[in-house]
PDB file of C-alpha atoms in Angstrom:
ATOM      1  CA  MET A   1      89.310 106.390 114.008  1.00  0.00           C
ATOM      2  CA  LYS A   2      85.945 107.407 115.429  1.00  0.00           C
ATOM      3  CA  LYS A   3      84.758 105.432 118.449  1.00  0.00           C
ATOM      4  CA  ARG A   4      81.597 104.363 116.637  1.00  0.00           C
ATOM      5  CA  ASN A   5      83.599 103.001 113.689  1.00  0.00           C
ATOM      6  CA  LYS A   6      85.943 101.218 116.062  1.00  0.00           C
ATOM      7  CA  TYR A   7      83.064  99.433 117.803  1.00  0.00           C
ATOM      8  CA  PHE A   8      81.505  98.569 114.447  1.00  0.00           C
ATOM      9  CA  ALA A   9      84.801  97.100 113.248  1.00  0.00           C
ATOM     10  CA  MET A  10      85.184  95.121 116.470  1.00  0.00           C
ATOM     11  CA  ILE A  11      81.679  93.680 116.092  1.00  0.00           C
ATOM     12  CA  VAL A  12      82.379  92.714 112.468  1.00  0.00           C
ATOM     13  CA  LEU A  13      85.688  91.123 113.545  1.00  0.00           C
ATOM     14  CA  ILE A  14      83.887  89.044 116.164  1.00  0.00           C
ATOM     15  CA  MET A  15      81.345  87.989 113.537  1.00  0.00           C
ATOM     16  CA  MET A  16      84.153  86.942 111.195  1.00  0.00           C
ATOM     17  CA  LEU A  17      85.781  84.916 113.964  1.00  0.00           C
ATOM     18  CA  LEU A  18      82.427  83.254 114.604  1.00  0.00           C
ATOM     19  CA  LEU A  19      82.223  82.406 110.891  1.00  0.00           C
ATOM     20  CA  ILE A  20      85.632  80.705 111.110  1.00  0.00           C
ATOM     21  CA  ALA A  21      84.447  78.777 114.173  1.00  0.00           C
ATOM     22  CA  ALA A  22      81.242  77.766 112.357  1.00  0.00           C
ATOM     23  CA  GLY A  23      83.303  76.600 109.381  1.00  0.00           C
ATOM     24  CA  LEU A  24      85.511  74.496 111.637  1.00  0.00           C
ATOM     25  CA  VAL A  25      82.523  72.961 113.410  1.00  0.00           C
ATOM     26  CA  THR A  26      80.827  72.027 110.130  1.00  0.00           C
ATOM     27  CA  GLY A  27      83.933  70.228 108.890  1.00  0.00           C
ATOM     28  CA  GLU A  28      85.056  72.713 106.244  1.00  0.00           C
ATOM     29  CA  TRP A  29      88.696  72.311 107.241  1.00  0.00           C
ATOM     30  CA  ALA A  30      88.693  68.693 106.057  1.00  0.00           C
ATOM     31  CA  LEU A  31      86.817  69.514 102.840  1.00  0.00           C
ATOM     32  CA  ILE A  32      89.212  72.339 101.956  1.00  0.00           C
ATOM     33  CA  LYS A  33      92.228  70.221 102.904  1.00  0.00           C
ATOM     34  CA  ASN A  34      91.103  67.331 100.724  1.00  0.00           C
ATOM     35  CA  ASN A  35      90.373  69.633  97.795  1.00  0.00           C
ATOM     36  CA  GLY A  36      93.695  71.461  98.165  1.00  0.00           C
ATOM     37  CA  SER A  37      95.673  68.234  98.402  1.00  0.00           C
ATOM     38  CA  LEU A  38      94.731  67.215  94.861  1.00  0.00           C
ATOM     39  CA  ILE A  39      96.053  68.834  91.714  1.00  0.00           C
ATOM     40  CA  CYS A  40      93.501  71.364  90.483  1.00  0.00           C
ATOM     41  CA  PHE A  41      93.612  70.693  86.747  1.00  0.00           C
ATOM     42  CA  GLY A  42      91.560  73.807  86.082  1.00  0.00           C
ATOM     43  CA  CYS A  43      94.111  75.956  87.910  1.00  0.00           C
ATOM     44  CA  ILE A  44      97.038  74.637  85.917  1.00  0.00           C
ATOM     45  CA  GLY A  45      95.118  74.924  82.668  1.00  0.00           C
ATOM     46  CA  ILE A  46      94.336  71.367  81.658  1.00  0.00           C
ATOM     47  CA  GLY A  47      90.924  70.986  83.303  1.00  0.00           C
TER      48      GLY A  47
ATOM     49  CA  MET B   1     115.580 100.121 115.153  1.00  0.00           C
ATOM     50  CA  GLY B   2     116.041  96.707 116.687  1.00  0.00           C
ATOM     51  CA  LEU B   3     117.313  93.343 115.590  1.00  0.00           C
ATOM     52  CA  PHE B   4     114.214  92.731 113.476  1.00  0.00           C
ATOM     53  CA  ALA B   5     114.135  96.179 111.900  1.00  0.00           C
ATOM     54  CA  PHE B   6     114.701  94.663 108.452  1.00  0.00           C
ATOM     55  CA  LEU B   7     111.377  92.843 108.744  1.00  0.00           C
ATOM     56  CA  LYS B   8     109.603  96.170 108.684  1.00  0.00           C
ATOM     57  CA  LYS B   9     110.492  96.655 105.045  1.00  0.00           C
ATOM     58  CA  ARG B  10     107.746  95.669 102.630  1.00  0.00           C
ATOM     59  CA  PHE B  11     110.028  93.816 100.228  1.00  0.00           C
ATOM     60  CA  TRP B  12     111.127  91.499 102.995  1.00  0.00           C
ATOM     61  CA  HIS B  13     107.546  90.942 104.154  1.00  0.00           C
ATOM     62  CA  GLN B  14     106.643  89.891 100.632  1.00  0.00           C
ATOM     63  CA  LEU B  15     109.730  87.761 100.003  1.00  0.00           C
ATOM     64  CA  LEU B  16     109.666  85.880 103.290  1.00  0.00           C
ATOM     65  CA  PHE B  17     105.918  85.310 103.169  1.00  0.00           C
ATOM     66  CA  SER B  18     105.952  84.137  99.548  1.00  0.00           C
ATOM     67  CA  LEU B  19     108.790  81.708 100.232  1.00  0.00           C
ATOM     68  CA  GLY B  20     107.309  80.678 103.563  1.00  0.00           C
ATOM     69  CA  ILE B  21     103.933  79.550 102.235  1.00  0.00           C
ATOM     70  CA  ASN B  22     105.559  77.779  99.284  1.00  0.00           C
ATOM     71  CA  ALA B  23     108.232  76.018 101.286  1.00  0.00           C
ATOM     72  CA  HIS B  24     107.283  72.426 100.469  1.00  0.00           C
ATOM     73  CA  LEU B  25     110.354  71.899  98.289  1.00  0.00           C
ATOM     74  CA  LYS B  26     109.835  68.134  98.107  1.00  0.00           C
ATOM     75  CA  GLY B  27     106.669  68.837  96.109  1.00  0.00           C
ATOM     76  CA  PHE B  28     108.722  70.339  93.261  1.00  0.00           C
ATOM     77  CA  LEU B  29     110.836  67.196  93.044  1.00  0.00           C
ATOM     78  CA  GLU B  30     107.865  64.838  93.193  1.00  0.00           C
ATOM     79  CA  ALA B  31     105.585  67.074  91.078  1.00  0.00           C
ATOM     80  CA  HIS B  32     102.778  66.717  93.588  1.00  0.00           C
ATOM     81  CA  PRO B  33     101.091  69.205  95.921  1.00  0.00           C
ATOM     82  CA  TYR B  34     101.546  69.099  99.682  1.00  0.00           C
ATOM     83  CA  GLN B  35      98.843  67.079 101.434  1.00  0.00           C
ATOM     84  CA  GLY B  36      99.357  67.890 105.119  1.00  0.00           C
ATOM     85  CA  ALA B  37      96.973  69.438 107.630  1.00  0.00           C
ATOM     86  CA  ALA B  38      97.973  73.015 106.757  1.00  0.00           C
ATOM     87  CA  LYS B  39      96.209  72.605 103.412  1.00  0.00           C
ATOM     88  CA  GLY B  40      92.942  73.108 105.323  1.00  0.00           C
ATOM     89  CA  LEU B  41      93.982  76.710 105.973  1.00  0.00           C
ATOM     90  CA  CYS B  42      93.220  79.437 103.441  1.00  0.00           C
ATOM     91  CA  LEU B  43      95.389  82.501 103.883  1.00  0.00           C
ATOM     92  CA  PRO B  44      93.909  85.695 102.412  1.00  0.00           C
ATOM     93  CA  VAL B  45      96.381  85.924  99.516  1.00  0.00           C
ATOM     94  CA  LEU B  46      96.418  84.742  95.906  1.00  0.00           C
ATOM     95  CA  ASN B  47      98.634  81.659  96.079  1.00  0.00           C
ATOM     96  CA  CYS B  48      97.673  78.636  93.992  1.00  0.00           C
ATOM     97  CA  TYR B  49      97.192  75.440  95.989  1.00  0.00           C
ATOM     98  CA  SER B  50      98.271  73.417  92.981  1.00  0.00           C
ATOM     99  CA  CYS B  51     101.749  74.893  93.282  1.00  0.00           C
ATOM    100  CA  PRO B  52     103.843  71.900  94.388  1.00  0.00           C
ATOM    101  CA  GLY B  53     105.391  74.014  97.128  1.00  0.00           C
ATOM    102  CA  ALA B  54     102.169  75.509  98.524  1.00  0.00           C
ATOM    103  CA  LEU B  55     101.557  74.690 102.174  1.00  0.00           C
ATOM    104  CA  THR B  56      98.121  76.307 102.367  1.00  0.00           C
ATOM    105  CA  SER B  57      95.014  76.460 100.187  1.00  0.00           C
ATOM    106  CA  CYS B  58      93.863  79.302  97.970  1.00  0.00           C
ATOM    107  CA  PRO B  59      90.832  81.156  99.387  1.00  0.00           C
ATOM    108  CA  LEU B  60      89.330  81.740  95.930  1.00  0.00           C
ATOM    109  CA  GLY B  61      89.775  78.127  94.827  1.00  0.00           C
ATOM    110  CA  SER B  62      88.298  76.880  98.102  1.00  0.00           C
ATOM    111  CA  LEU B  63      85.402  79.327  97.932  1.00  0.00           C
ATOM    112  CA  GLN B  64      84.527  78.110  94.438  1.00  0.00           C
ATOM    113  CA  TYR B  65      84.962  74.481  95.468  1.00  0.00           C
ATOM    114  CA  MET B  66      82.467  74.875  98.322  1.00  0.00           C
ATOM    115  CA  ILE B  67      79.996  76.442  95.892  1.00  0.00           C
ATOM    116  CA  TYR B  68      80.180  73.789  93.155  1.00  0.00           C
ATOM    117  CA  SER B  69      80.779  70.738  95.353  1.00  0.00           C
ATOM    118  CA  ASN B  70      78.057  68.900  97.256  1.00  0.00           C
ATOM    119  CA  ALA B  71      78.265  71.515 100.024  1.00  0.00           C
ATOM    120  CA  ARG B  72      76.817  74.163  97.639  1.00  0.00           C
ATOM    121  CA  HIS B  73      77.260  77.140  99.904  1.00  0.00           C
ATOM    122  CA  LEU B  74      79.734  79.932 100.481  1.00  0.00           C
ATOM    123  CA  SER B  75      82.564  78.672 102.660  1.00  0.00           C
ATOM    124  CA  LEU B  76      82.090  80.123 106.136  1.00  0.00           C
ATOM    125  CA  MET B  77      85.728  79.550 107.019  1.00  0.00           C
ATOM    126  CA  VAL B  78      87.076  81.293 103.918  1.00  0.00           C
ATOM    127  CA  LEU B  79      84.724  84.244 104.372  1.00  0.00           C
ATOM    128  CA  GLY B  80      85.731  84.425 108.035  1.00  0.00           C
ATOM    129  CA  ILE B  81      89.475  84.308 107.360  1.00  0.00           C
ATOM    130  CA  VAL B  82      89.429  86.800 104.486  1.00  0.00           C
ATOM    131  CA  GLY B  83      86.925  89.004 106.329  1.00  0.00           C
ATOM    132  CA  SER B  84      89.039  88.993 109.510  1.00  0.00           C
ATOM    133  CA  ALA B  85      92.106  90.035 107.531  1.00  0.00           C
ATOM    134  CA  GLY B  86      90.035  92.738 105.848  1.00  0.00           C
ATOM    135  CA  ILE B  87      88.551  94.141 109.036  1.00  0.00           C
ATOM    136  CA  LEU B  88      91.946  94.155 110.738  1.00  0.00           C
ATOM    137  CA  ALA B  89      93.946  95.840 107.995  1.00  0.00           C
ATOM    138  CA  GLY B  90      91.943  96.180 104.769  1.00  0.00           C
ATOM    139  CA  ARG B  91      94.105  95.469 101.731  1.00  0.00           C
ATOM    140  CA  TRP B  92      97.343  95.520 103.743  1.00  0.00           C
ATOM    141  CA  VAL B  93      97.763  91.829 102.849  1.00  0.00           C
ATOM    142  CA  CYS B  94      97.724  92.802  99.133  1.00  0.00           C
ATOM    143  CA  GLY B  95     100.554  95.257  99.620  1.00  0.00           C
ATOM    144  CA  HIS B  96     102.668  93.288 102.061  1.00  0.00           C
ATOM    145  CA  LEU B  97     101.995  89.552 101.789  1.00  0.00           C
ATOM    146  CA  CYS B  98     100.379  88.486  98.503  1.00  0.00           C
ATOM    147  CA  PRO B  99     102.839  86.405  96.412  1.00  0.00           C
ATOM    148  CA  PHE B 100     101.210  87.378  93.119  1.00  0.00           C
ATOM    149  CA  GLY B 101     101.307  91.040  94.142  1.00  0.00           C
ATOM    150  CA  PHE B 102     105.005  90.546  94.907  1.00  0.00           C
ATOM    151  CA  TYR B 103     105.502  89.039  91.430  1.00  0.00           C
ATOM    152  CA  GLN B 104     103.940  92.143  89.862  1.00  0.00           C
ATOM    153  CA  ASP B 105     106.046  94.451  92.053  1.00  0.00           C
ATOM    154  CA  LEU B 106     109.194  92.631  90.897  1.00  0.00           C
ATOM    155  CA  LEU B 107     108.133  93.005  87.261  1.00  0.00           C
ATOM    156  CA  LYS B 108     107.512  96.728  87.744  1.00  0.00           C
ATOM    157  CA  LYS B 109     110.975  97.174  89.272  1.00  0.00           C
ATOM    158  CA  THR B 110     112.513  96.129  85.957  1.00  0.00           C
ATOM    159  CA  THR B 111     111.212  99.160  84.065  1.00  0.00           C
ATOM    160  CA  LYS B 112     110.974 102.868  84.741  1.00  0.00           C
ATOM    161  CA  LYS B 113     108.184 103.483  82.250  1.00  0.00           C
ATOM    162  CA  SER B 114     104.795 103.980  83.863  1.00  0.00           C
ATOM    163  CA  LEU B 115     101.372 104.290  82.253  1.00  0.00           C
ATOM    164  CA  LYS B 116      98.083 105.454  83.759  1.00  0.00           C
ATOM    165  CA  LEU B 117      95.233 102.979  84.060  1.00  0.00           C
ATOM    166  CA  PRO B 118      91.789 104.315  83.103  1.00  0.00           C
ATOM    167  CA  ARG B 119      89.641 104.330  86.271  1.00  0.00           C
ATOM    168  CA  ILE B 120      86.870 102.278  84.638  1.00  0.00           C
ATOM    169  CA  TRP B 121      89.198  99.250  84.363  1.00  0.00           C
ATOM    170  CA  THR B 122      89.352  99.009  88.159  1.00  0.00           C
ATOM    171  CA  LYS B 123      85.623  98.165  88.269  1.00  0.00           C
ATOM    172  CA  MET B 124      86.184  94.950  86.301  1.00  0.00           C
ATOM    173  CA  LYS B 125      87.397  93.055  89.379  1.00  0.00           C
ATOM    174  CA  TYR B 126      83.964  93.385  91.031  1.00  0.00           C
ATOM    175  CA  VAL B 127      82.324  91.822  87.976  1.00  0.00           C
ATOM    176  CA  ILE B 128      84.910  89.003  88.041  1.00  0.00           C
ATOM    177  CA  LEU B 129      84.279  88.445  91.755  1.00  0.00           C
ATOM    178  CA  PHE B 130      80.544  88.010  91.271  1.00  0.00           C
ATOM    179  CA  LEU B 131      80.569  86.281  87.897  1.00  0.00           C
ATOM    180  CA  PHE B 132      83.599  83.973  87.991  1.00  0.00           C
ATOM    181  CA  VAL B 133      83.902  83.253  91.708  1.00  0.00           C
ATOM    182  CA  VAL B 134      80.230  82.932  92.679  1.00  0.00           C
ATOM    183  CA  LEU B 135      77.755  82.698  89.783  1.00  0.00           C
ATOM    184  CA  LEU B 136      79.566  80.545  87.190  1.00  0.00           C
ATOM    185  CA  PRO B 137      80.818  77.945  89.704  1.00  0.00           C
ATOM    186  CA  LEU B 138      77.213  77.652  90.877  1.00  0.00           C
ATOM    187  CA  LEU B 139      75.817  77.288  87.353  1.00  0.00           C
ATOM    188  CA  LEU B 140      78.600  75.255  85.704  1.00  0.00           C
ATOM    189  CA  SER B 141      79.840  73.300  88.741  1.00  0.00           C
ATOM    190  CA  LYS B 142      83.419  74.260  87.849  1.00  0.00           C
ATOM    191  CA  PRO B 143      86.005  76.598  89.413  1.00  0.00           C
ATOM    192  CA  ALA B 144      85.439  79.198  86.674  1.00  0.00           C
ATOM    193  CA  PHE B 145      87.930  81.782  87.938  1.00  0.00           C
ATOM    194  CA  CYS B 146      90.693  79.200  88.389  1.00  0.00           C
ATOM    195  CA  THR B 147      90.019  77.543  85.041  1.00  0.00           C
ATOM    196  CA  LEU B 148      89.521  80.575  82.846  1.00  0.00           C
ATOM    197  CA  ILE B 149      91.382  83.489  84.436  1.00  0.00           C
ATOM    198  CA  CYS B 150      93.710  82.954  87.394  1.00  0.00           C
ATOM    199  CA  PRO B 151      97.259  83.794  86.234  1.00  0.00           C
ATOM    200  CA  ALA B 152      98.677  82.765  89.625  1.00  0.00           C
ATOM    201  CA  GLY B 153      97.550  79.197  88.914  1.00  0.00           C
ATOM    202  CA  THR B 154      99.310  79.224  85.551  1.00  0.00           C
ATOM    203  CA  LEU B 155     102.468  80.698  87.034  1.00  0.00           C
ATOM    204  CA  GLN B 156     102.702  78.515  90.104  1.00  0.00           C
ATOM    205  CA  GLY B 157     100.968  75.303  89.010  1.00  0.00           C
ATOM    206  CA  GLY B 158     100.788  75.409  85.228  1.00  0.00           C
ATOM    207  CA  LEU B 159     104.431  76.190  84.551  1.00  0.00           C
ATOM    208  CA  THR B 160     105.829  73.959  87.280  1.00  0.00           C
ATOM    209  CA  LEU B 161     103.580  70.887  87.109  1.00  0.00           C
ATOM    210  CA  VAL B 162     102.239  70.441  83.636  1.00  0.00           C
ATOM    211  CA  TRP B 163     105.483  69.207  82.057  1.00  0.00           C
ATOM    212  CA  SER B 164     105.953  66.427  84.563  1.00  0.00           C
ATOM    213  CA  LEU B 165     102.341  65.220  84.308  1.00  0.00           C
ATOM    214  CA  GLY B 166     102.664  64.218  80.663  1.00  0.00           C
ATOM    215  CA  ILE B 167      99.124  65.321  79.792  1.00  0.00           C
ATOM    216  CA  PRO B 168      98.547  66.855  76.329  1.00  0.00           C
ATOM    217  CA  LEU B 169      98.061  70.600  76.476  1.00  0.00           C
ATOM    218  CA  GLY B 170      94.857  72.038  75.084  1.00  0.00           C
ATOM    219  CA  PHE B 171      93.254  75.378  74.332  1.00  0.00           C
ATOM    220  CA  ILE B 172      92.635  76.242  78.003  1.00  0.00           C
ATOM    221  CA  TYR B 173      96.324  75.901  78.829  1.00  0.00           C
ATOM    222  CA  PHE B 174      97.398  78.269  76.083  1.00  0.00           C
ATOM    223  CA  TRP B 175      94.516  80.644  76.860  1.00  0.00           C
ATOM    224  CA  LYS B 176      95.692  80.827  80.465  1.00  0.00           C
ATOM    225  CA  LEU B 177      99.317  81.130  79.427  1.00  0.00           C
ATOM    226  CA  GLY B 178      98.286  84.011  77.167  1.00  0.00           C
ATOM    227  CA  LEU B 179      96.484  85.672  80.069  1.00  0.00           C
ATOM    228  CA  LEU B 180      99.540  85.269  82.292  1.00  0.00           C
ATOM    229  CA  LEU B 181     101.675  86.925  79.618  1.00  0.00           C
ATOM    230  CA  PHE B 182      99.047  89.651  79.176  1.00  0.00           C
ATOM    231  CA  PHE B 183      98.918  90.480  82.903  1.00  0.00           C
ATOM    232  CA  SER B 184     102.703  90.212  83.213  1.00  0.00           C
ATOM    233  CA  ALA B 185     103.342  92.481  80.205  1.00  0.00           C
ATOM    234  CA  PHE B 186     100.965  95.151  81.479  1.00  0.00           C
ATOM    235  CA  SER B 187     102.414  94.864  84.985  1.00  0.00           C
ATOM    236  CA  LEU B 188     105.739  96.021  83.533  1.00  0.00           C
ATOM    237  CA  VAL B 189     104.268  99.417  82.723  1.00  0.00           C
ATOM    238  CA  ILE B 190     101.200  99.661  84.986  1.00  0.00           C
ATOM    239  CA  PRO B 191     101.937  98.906  88.648  1.00  0.00           C
ATOM    240  CA  ARG B 192      99.790  96.128  90.119  1.00  0.00           C
ATOM    241  CA  PHE B 193      97.857  95.729  86.871  1.00  0.00           C
ATOM    242  CA  PHE B 194      96.207  92.430  87.831  1.00  0.00           C
ATOM    243  CA  CYS B 195      95.403  93.541  91.404  1.00  0.00           C
ATOM    244  CA  ARG B 196      93.728  96.680  90.143  1.00  0.00           C
ATOM    245  CA  THR B 197      91.760  95.226  87.263  1.00  0.00           C
ATOM    246  CA  ALA B 198      91.006  91.575  87.849  1.00  0.00           C
ATOM    247  CA  CYS B 199      91.774  90.315  91.370  1.00  0.00           C
ATOM    248  CA  PRO B 200      88.528  89.189  93.048  1.00  0.00           C
ATOM    249  CA  LEU B 201      90.312  88.797  96.374  1.00  0.00           C
ATOM    250  CA  GLY B 202      91.452  92.416  96.244  1.00  0.00           C
ATOM    251  CA  ALA B 203      87.903  93.443  95.348  1.00  0.00           C
ATOM    252  CA  PHE B 204      86.559  91.631  98.407  1.00  0.00           C
ATOM    253  CA  LEU B 205      89.254  92.965 100.760  1.00  0.00           C
ATOM    254  CA  GLY B 206      88.741  96.471  99.383  1.00  0.00           C
ATOM    255  CA  PHE B 207      85.239  96.574 100.883  1.00  0.00           C
ATOM    256  CA  PHE B 208      86.861  96.590 104.316  1.00  0.00           C
ATOM    257  CA  ASN B 209      89.262  99.481 103.678  1.00  0.00           C
ATOM    258  CA  LYS B 210      86.646 101.990 104.821  1.00  0.00           C
ATOM    259  CA  PHE B 211      86.322 100.662 108.355  1.00  0.00           C
ATOM    260  CA  SER B 212      89.369  98.485 109.017  1.00  0.00           C
ATOM    261  CA  LEU B 213      90.974  98.778 112.439  1.00  0.00           C
ATOM    262  CA  PHE B 214      94.407  99.452 110.978  1.00  0.00           C
ATOM    263  CA  SER B 215      94.012 102.360 108.580  1.00  0.00           C
ATOM    264  CA  ILE B 216      95.596 105.406 107.009  1.00  0.00           C
ATOM    265  CA  HIS B 217      95.056 108.870 108.426  1.00  0.00           C
ATOM    266  CA  VAL B 218      95.783 112.132 106.653  1.00  0.00           C
ATOM    267  CA  ASP B 219      96.067 115.263 108.762  1.00  0.00           C
ATOM    268  CA  MET B 220      94.304 117.756 106.525  1.00  0.00           C
ATOM    269  CA  ASN B 221      95.448 120.674 108.708  1.00  0.00           C
ATOM    270  CA  THR B 222      99.029 119.914 107.724  1.00  0.00           C
ATOM    271  CA  CYS B 223      98.480 118.691 104.133  1.00  0.00           C
ATOM    272  CA  ILE B 224      99.720 121.142 101.525  1.00  0.00           C
ATOM    273  CA  SER B 225      98.022 119.315  98.604  1.00  0.00           C
ATOM    274  CA  CYS B 226     101.325 118.949  96.765  1.00  0.00           C
ATOM    275  CA  ASP B 227     100.291 115.606  95.175  1.00  0.00           C
ATOM    276  CA  ALA B 228     103.605 114.003  96.149  1.00  0.00           C
ATOM    277  CA  CYS B 229     101.669 111.041  97.578  1.00  0.00           C
ATOM    278  CA  ARG B 230      99.884 110.413  94.307  1.00  0.00           C
ATOM    279  CA  LYS B 231     103.121 110.488  92.324  1.00  0.00           C
ATOM    280  CA  VAL B 232     104.524 107.526  94.272  1.00  0.00           C
ATOM    281  CA  CYS B 233     101.245 105.637  94.731  1.00  0.00           C
ATOM    282  CA  PRO B 234     101.363 102.310  92.820  1.00  0.00           C
ATOM    283  CA  VAL B 235      97.573 102.261  92.485  1.00  0.00           C
ATOM    284  CA  ASP B 236      97.321 105.931  91.521  1.00  0.00           C
ATOM    285  CA  ILE B 237      95.018 107.264  94.226  1.00  0.00           C
ATOM    286  CA  ASN B 238      95.078 110.607  95.920  1.00  0.00           C
ATOM    287  CA  ILE B 239      95.421 109.413  99.485  1.00  0.00           C
ATOM    288  CA  SER B 240      94.803 112.862 100.953  1.00  0.00           C
ATOM    289  CA  GLU B 241      91.355 112.913  99.332  1.00  0.00           C
ATOM    290  CA  HIS B 242      90.515 109.220  99.716  1.00  0.00           C
ATOM    291  CA  PRO B 243      92.483 107.707 102.626  1.00  0.00           C
ATOM    292  CA  ALA B 244      89.997 104.802 102.824  1.00  0.00           C
ATOM    293  CA  SER B 245      89.835 104.103  99.081  1.00  0.00           C
ATOM    294  CA  ALA B 246      89.038 100.482  98.196  1.00  0.00           C
ATOM    295  CA  GLU B 247      91.970 100.611  95.760  1.00  0.00           C
ATOM    296  CA  CYS B 248      94.581 101.390  98.442  1.00  0.00           C
ATOM    297  CA  ILE B 249      96.807  98.367  99.107  1.00  0.00           C
ATOM    298  CA  ARG B 250      98.273  99.990 102.258  1.00  0.00           C
ATOM    299  CA  CYS B 251     101.791  99.666 100.880  1.00  0.00           C
ATOM    300  CA  GLY B 252     102.832 102.803 102.739  1.00  0.00           C
ATOM    301  CA  ASP B 253     104.897 104.231  99.853  1.00  0.00           C
ATOM    302  CA  CYS B 254     103.155 107.586 100.353  1.00  0.00           C
ATOM    303  CA  LEU B 255     104.320 107.983 103.949  1.00  0.00           C
ATOM    304  CA  PRO B 256     107.990 108.777 103.312  1.00  0.00           C
ATOM    305  CA  ALA B 257     107.064 110.733 100.155  1.00  0.00           C
ATOM    306  CA  CYS B 258     104.992 113.291 102.066  1.00  0.00           C
ATOM    307  CA  PRO B 259     107.122 116.441 102.582  1.00  0.00           C
ATOM    308  CA  VAL B 260     105.110 117.477 105.660  1.00  0.00           C
ATOM    309  CA  SER B 261     104.623 113.982 107.115  1.00  0.00           C
ATOM    310  CA  CYS B 262     100.861 114.329 107.341  1.00  0.00           C
ATOM    311  CA  ILE B 263     100.117 110.712 106.291  1.00  0.00           C
ATOM    312  CA  THR B 264     100.281 108.122 109.040  1.00  0.00           C
ATOM    313  CA  PHE B 265      99.023 104.657 109.884  1.00  0.00           C
ATOM    314  CA  THR B 266      96.613 104.413 112.788  1.00  0.00           C
ATOM    315  CA  SER B 267      95.371 101.515 114.850  1.00  0.00           C
ATOM    316  CA  PRO B 268      92.684 101.310 117.541  1.00  0.00           C
ATOM    317  CA  LEU B 269      95.486 101.095 120.092  1.00  0.00           C
ATOM    318  CA  SER B 270      96.948 104.451 119.018  1.00  0.00           C
ATOM    319  CA  LYS B 271      96.201 107.096 121.628  1.00  0.00           C
ATOM    320  CA  GLU B 272      96.580 109.790 119.035  1.00  0.00           C
ATOM    321  CA  LYS B 273      95.834 109.607 115.359  1.00  0.00           C
ATOM    322  CA  GLY B 274      98.970 108.907 113.446  1.00  0.00           C
ATOM    323  CA  ALA B 275     100.824 106.784 115.952  1.00  0.00           C
ATOM    324  CA  PHE B 276     102.839 105.070 113.204  1.00  0.00           C
ATOM    325  CA  ASN B 277     105.032 106.781 110.706  1.00  0.00           C
ATOM    326  CA  GLU B 278     107.096 105.434 107.839  1.00  0.00           C
ATOM    327  CA  ALA B 279     109.760 104.163 110.225  1.00  0.00           C
ATOM    328  CA  SER B 280     107.198 101.770 111.667  1.00  0.00           C
ATOM    329  CA  LEU B 281     106.652  99.957 108.396  1.00  0.00           C
TER     330      LEU B 281
END
């Protein structure tokens, strides 16, 4: 892997980790948890 | 080869991971999904969160939910998790961890017959990603991919839950059941048929194959262009010409097939290109 590509990938990785952190701060964990805890009737084909 | 050498085999990665993230056995008895804290986590694999055993949420379902719910934006956490997996290893998760990919691999093992997939079909997954995962949930306020396409939802949630719920089955259920049968039947003769044609998660992860930290390297000085890698490739790519192809699921089947061992996995920690060989998988 070229050094330039490696640095680019590292920067993108840091950005992705920041996105996760931003999602956690804005309360997405709870929203996703609540949504995932219910039966998704669309998923199982009766929604 | 150490004590955990068996874990390096892809089959075991797939089996243990698929069982591991669907280990809420009580859910099957009670016909109800798991509701613990882990459901807030979306792992970058296609695993329906309506499966009674699922411990984590589906990234595609959650992404659509955040679009059509009051939040009305792309989920930062889902994009971050899937993007991190992509930038680390590209579609390695498709080849080694995805439960629905594992299901298709098991189906393919039952037959020896193999058909070629026309290249144009592989473009369909990008249309599905944009249309069914982003645009339609925004316009219709419904999880369009889950409701109209996702065969993993039918397999894991539809077949296991619907009988115990006692709700009359309608057109959508049989449409989705038909799609599951369609993808399953084609997966018998075309390896990874769903992943290659219709998986939006694979389409998204594929963008990262070109610059992921963990990647495939082909030593063109050694390559004898024998095409042995293509013959064993489940997604029918010529890895020596396109080592960073968005279609590559990083399964590593081409590594042991190469007669001159010119295909290797590399990581940013490798001092030399090609620090991993097939024995490392």
